[in-house]
Short mmCIF file of C-alpha atoms in Angstrom, two decimals:
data_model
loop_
_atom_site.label_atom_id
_atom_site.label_comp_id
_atom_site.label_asym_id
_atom_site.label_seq_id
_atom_site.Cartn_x
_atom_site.Cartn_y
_atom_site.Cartn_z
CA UNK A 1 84.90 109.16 120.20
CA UNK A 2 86.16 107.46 116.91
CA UNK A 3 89.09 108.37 115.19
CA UNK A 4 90.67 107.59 111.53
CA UNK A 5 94.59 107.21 111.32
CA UNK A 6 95.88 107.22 108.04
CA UNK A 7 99.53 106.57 107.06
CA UNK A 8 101.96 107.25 105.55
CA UNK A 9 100.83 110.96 104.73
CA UNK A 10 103.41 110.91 101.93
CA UNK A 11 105.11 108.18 100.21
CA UNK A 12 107.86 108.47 97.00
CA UNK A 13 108.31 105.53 95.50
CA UNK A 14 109.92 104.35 92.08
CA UNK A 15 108.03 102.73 89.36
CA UNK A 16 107.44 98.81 89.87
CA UNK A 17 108.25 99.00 93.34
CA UNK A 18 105.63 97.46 96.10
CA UNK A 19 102.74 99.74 98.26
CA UNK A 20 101.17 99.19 101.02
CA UNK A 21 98.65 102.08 102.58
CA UNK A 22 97.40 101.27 106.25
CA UNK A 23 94.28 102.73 107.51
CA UNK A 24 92.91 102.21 111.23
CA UNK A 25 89.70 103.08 112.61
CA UNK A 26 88.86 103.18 116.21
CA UNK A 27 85.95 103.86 118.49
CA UNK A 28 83.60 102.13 116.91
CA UNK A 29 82.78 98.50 115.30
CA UNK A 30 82.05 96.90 112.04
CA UNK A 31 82.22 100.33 110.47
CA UNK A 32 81.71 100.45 106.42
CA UNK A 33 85.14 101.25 105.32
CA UNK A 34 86.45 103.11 101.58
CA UNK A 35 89.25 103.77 99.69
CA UNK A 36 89.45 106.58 97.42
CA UNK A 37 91.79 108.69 95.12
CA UNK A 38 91.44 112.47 94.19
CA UNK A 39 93.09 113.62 91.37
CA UNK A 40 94.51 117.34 92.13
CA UNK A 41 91.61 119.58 92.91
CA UNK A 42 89.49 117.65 91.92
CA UNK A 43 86.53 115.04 93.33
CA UNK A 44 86.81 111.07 94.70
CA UNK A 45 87.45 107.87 92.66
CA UNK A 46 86.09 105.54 94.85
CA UNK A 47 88.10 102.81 94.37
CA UNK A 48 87.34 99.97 97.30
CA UNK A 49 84.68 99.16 99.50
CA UNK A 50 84.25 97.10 102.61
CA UNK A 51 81.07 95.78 104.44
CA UNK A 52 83.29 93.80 106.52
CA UNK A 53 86.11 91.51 107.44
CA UNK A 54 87.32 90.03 104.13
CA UNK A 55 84.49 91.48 101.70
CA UNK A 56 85.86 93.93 99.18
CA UNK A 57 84.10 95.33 96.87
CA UNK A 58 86.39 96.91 93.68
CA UNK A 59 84.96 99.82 91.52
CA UNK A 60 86.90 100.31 88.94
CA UNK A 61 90.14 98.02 87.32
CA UNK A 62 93.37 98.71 88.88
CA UNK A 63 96.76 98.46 89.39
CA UNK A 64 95.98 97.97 93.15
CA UNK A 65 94.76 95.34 95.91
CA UNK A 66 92.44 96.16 99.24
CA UNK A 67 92.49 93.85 102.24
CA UNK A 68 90.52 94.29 105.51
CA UNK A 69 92.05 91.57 107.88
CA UNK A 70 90.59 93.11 110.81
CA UNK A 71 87.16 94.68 111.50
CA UNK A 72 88.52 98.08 111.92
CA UNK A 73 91.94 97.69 109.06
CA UNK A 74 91.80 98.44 105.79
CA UNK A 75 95.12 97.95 103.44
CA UNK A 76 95.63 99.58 100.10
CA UNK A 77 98.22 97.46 97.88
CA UNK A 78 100.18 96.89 94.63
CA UNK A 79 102.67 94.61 93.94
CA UNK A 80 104.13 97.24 91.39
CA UNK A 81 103.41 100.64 91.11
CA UNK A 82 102.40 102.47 87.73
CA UNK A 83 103.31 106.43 87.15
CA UNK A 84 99.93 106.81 86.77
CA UNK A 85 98.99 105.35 90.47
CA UNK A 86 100.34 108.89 91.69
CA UNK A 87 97.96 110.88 93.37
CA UNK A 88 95.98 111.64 96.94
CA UNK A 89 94.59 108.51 98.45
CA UNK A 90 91.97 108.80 101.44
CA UNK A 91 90.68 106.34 103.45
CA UNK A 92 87.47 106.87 104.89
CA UNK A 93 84.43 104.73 106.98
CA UNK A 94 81.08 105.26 107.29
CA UNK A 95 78.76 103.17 110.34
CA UNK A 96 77.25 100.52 108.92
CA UNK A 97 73.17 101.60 108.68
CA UNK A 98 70.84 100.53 106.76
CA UNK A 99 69.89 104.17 106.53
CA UNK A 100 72.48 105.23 103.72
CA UNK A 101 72.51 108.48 105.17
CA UNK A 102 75.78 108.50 107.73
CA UNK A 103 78.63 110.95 107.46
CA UNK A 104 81.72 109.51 105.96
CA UNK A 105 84.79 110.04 108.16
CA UNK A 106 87.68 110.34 106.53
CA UNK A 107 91.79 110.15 107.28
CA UNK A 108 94.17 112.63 106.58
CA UNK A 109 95.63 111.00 103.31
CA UNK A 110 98.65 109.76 101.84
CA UNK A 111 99.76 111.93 98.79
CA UNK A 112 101.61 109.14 96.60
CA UNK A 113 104.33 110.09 94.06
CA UNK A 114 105.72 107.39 91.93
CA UNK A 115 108.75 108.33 90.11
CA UNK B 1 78.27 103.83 88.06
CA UNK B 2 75.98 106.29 89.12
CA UNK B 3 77.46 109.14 88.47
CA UNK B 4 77.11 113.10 89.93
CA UNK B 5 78.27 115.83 88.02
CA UNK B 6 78.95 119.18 89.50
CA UNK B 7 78.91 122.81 88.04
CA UNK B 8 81.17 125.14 87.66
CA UNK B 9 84.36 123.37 88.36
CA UNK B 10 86.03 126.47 89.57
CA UNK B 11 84.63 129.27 90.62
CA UNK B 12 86.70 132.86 91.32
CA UNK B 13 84.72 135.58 93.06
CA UNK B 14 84.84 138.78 95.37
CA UNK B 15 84.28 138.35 98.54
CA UNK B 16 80.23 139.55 99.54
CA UNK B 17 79.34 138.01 96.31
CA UNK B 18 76.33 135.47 96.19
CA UNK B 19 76.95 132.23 94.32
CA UNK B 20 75.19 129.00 93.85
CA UNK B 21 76.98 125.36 93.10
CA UNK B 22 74.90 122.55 91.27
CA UNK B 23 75.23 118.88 91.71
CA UNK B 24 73.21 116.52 89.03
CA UNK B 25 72.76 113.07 88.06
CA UNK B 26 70.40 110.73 86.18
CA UNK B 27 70.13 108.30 89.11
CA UNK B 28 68.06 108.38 91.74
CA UNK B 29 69.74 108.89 95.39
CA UNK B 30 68.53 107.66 99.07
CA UNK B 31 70.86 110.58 99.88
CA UNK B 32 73.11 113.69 99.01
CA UNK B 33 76.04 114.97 101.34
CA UNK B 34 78.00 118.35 100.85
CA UNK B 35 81.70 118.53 101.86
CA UNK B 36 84.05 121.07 102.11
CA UNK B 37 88.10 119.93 101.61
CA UNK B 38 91.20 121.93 102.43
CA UNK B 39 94.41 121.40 100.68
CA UNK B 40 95.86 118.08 102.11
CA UNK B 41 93.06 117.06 104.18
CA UNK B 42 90.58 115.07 104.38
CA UNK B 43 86.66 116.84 103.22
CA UNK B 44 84.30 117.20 106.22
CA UNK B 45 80.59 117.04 106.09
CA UNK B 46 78.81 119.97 105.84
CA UNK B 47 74.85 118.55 105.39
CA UNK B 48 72.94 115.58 104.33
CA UNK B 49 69.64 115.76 102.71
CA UNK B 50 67.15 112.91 102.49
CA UNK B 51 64.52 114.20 101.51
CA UNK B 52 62.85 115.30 97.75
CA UNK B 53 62.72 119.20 97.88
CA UNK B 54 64.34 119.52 101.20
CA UNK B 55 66.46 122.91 102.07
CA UNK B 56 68.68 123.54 104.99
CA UNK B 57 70.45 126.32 105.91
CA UNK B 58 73.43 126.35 107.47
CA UNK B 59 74.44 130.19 108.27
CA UNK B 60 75.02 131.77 105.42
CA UNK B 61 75.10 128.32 103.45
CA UNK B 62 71.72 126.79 101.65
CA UNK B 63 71.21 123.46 100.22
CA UNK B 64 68.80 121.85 98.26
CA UNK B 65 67.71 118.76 97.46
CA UNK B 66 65.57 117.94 93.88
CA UNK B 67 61.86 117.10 93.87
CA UNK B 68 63.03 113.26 92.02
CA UNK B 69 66.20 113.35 94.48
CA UNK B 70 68.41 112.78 91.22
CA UNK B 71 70.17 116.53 91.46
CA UNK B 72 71.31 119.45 94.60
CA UNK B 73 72.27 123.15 95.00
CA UNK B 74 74.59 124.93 97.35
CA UNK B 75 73.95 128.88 97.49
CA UNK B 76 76.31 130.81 99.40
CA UNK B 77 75.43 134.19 100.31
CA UNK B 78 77.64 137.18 100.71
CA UNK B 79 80.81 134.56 100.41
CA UNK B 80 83.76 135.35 102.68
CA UNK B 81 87.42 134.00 101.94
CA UNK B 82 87.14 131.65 104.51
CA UNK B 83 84.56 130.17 102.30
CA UNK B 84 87.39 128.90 100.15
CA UNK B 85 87.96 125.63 99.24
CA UNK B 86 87.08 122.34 97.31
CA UNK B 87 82.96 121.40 97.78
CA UNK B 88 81.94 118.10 97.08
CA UNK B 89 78.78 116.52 96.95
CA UNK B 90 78.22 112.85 97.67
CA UNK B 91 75.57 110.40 96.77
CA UNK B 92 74.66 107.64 98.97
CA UNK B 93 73.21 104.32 97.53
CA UNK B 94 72.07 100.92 98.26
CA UNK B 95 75.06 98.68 99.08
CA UNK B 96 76.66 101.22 101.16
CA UNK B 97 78.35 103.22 98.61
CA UNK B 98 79.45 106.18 99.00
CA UNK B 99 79.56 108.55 95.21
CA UNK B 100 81.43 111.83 95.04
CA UNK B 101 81.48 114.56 92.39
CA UNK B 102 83.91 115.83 90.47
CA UNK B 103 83.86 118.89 92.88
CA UNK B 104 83.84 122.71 92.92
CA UNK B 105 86.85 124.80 93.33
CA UNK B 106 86.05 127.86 95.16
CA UNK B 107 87.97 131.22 95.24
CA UNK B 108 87.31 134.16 97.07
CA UNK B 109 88.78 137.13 97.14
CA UNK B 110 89.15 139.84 99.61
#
């Protein structure tokens, strides 16, 4: 069976100071893979996509960085954080299908407080 | 950006109430997903549609999707509390991407 992990679930960190959000899939290969962030309550910014190793695809300007060195990693970085990077980031993959119809799978997130 | 917006953002009622959640855009999407999120987890699929005017039912929970594909409905029937929590839909589109709502918050009371 496949499985997401996800760390770290929660993360304080000072303004200007480095991140680095790991996410791991196994069970599977070349899955689609996606960062997002969810504002409090409410629904997903997507804010990186990957097709595979080294293609990212970035959906909105940012304060942050994706890599995906391996088929089933997926890194969420910034060199220095803003206040306003707070919030609840998910990682999440999809199979890759040229259906456009499979369930997205996603971790248990990292709720990110920049102080 | 294609975007999907969904009504009502929050949503407070007693429990054996009926209520229905809307999901619209002005694009056109190869699919729509539903998914239901708990406080500090992850949301987990509840249906996909495909098709223009397809409805599923899933217990007490039926979805819709538009004639043009561009908009959805969730109708819950007699809601129970356990039918609390954050709803999302999600459109899929070429390129793999994966679009989510701004979501419905859900309350119900016993």
């Amino acid at each position: 069976s496949q499985t997401i992990h996800q760390w770290p679930a929660t993360l304080v960190q000072p303004v200007g100071s480095p991140l680095s959000l790991e996410c791991t899939v196994e069970g599977t290969s070349n899955p689609n893979l996606y960062w997002y962030r969810q504002a409090a309550g409410r629904g997903l910014q997507l804010l990186f996509y990957s097709v595979g190793i080294g293609q990212i695809s970035s959906e909105v300007p940012q304060n942050l960085s994706a890599s995906r060195p391996q088929d089933r990693q997926f890194i969420l970085s910034s060199k220095k954080l803003l206040l306003s990077d707070s919030g609840f980031y998910l990682c999440a993959w999809r199979r890759d299908s040229k259906l456009k119809k499979g369930e997205a799978f996603f971790g248990q997130g990292t709720r990110l407080t920049v102080v | 950006t294609q975007l999907l917006e969904q009504s009502p953002q929050f949503l407070s009622i007693q429990e054996g109430e009926n209520l229905t959640v809307y999901c619209n855009s002005s694009s056109v999407f190869s699919s729509l997903q539903w998914y239901r999120q708990e406080p500090g987890e992850g949301p987990v699929l509840l249906v996909t549609v495909v098709t223009g005017g397809e409805v599923k039912k899933l217990k007490r929970l039926t979805f819709q999707f538009g004639d043009a594909r561009k908009d959805s409905s969730l109708h819950i029937t007699a809601a129970q509390p356990g039918d609390t929590g954050l709803y999302l839909c999600a459109g899929g589109t070429a390129g793999n991407m994966l679009t989510f709502g701004g979501g419905t918050r859900l309350m119900v009371k016993p």
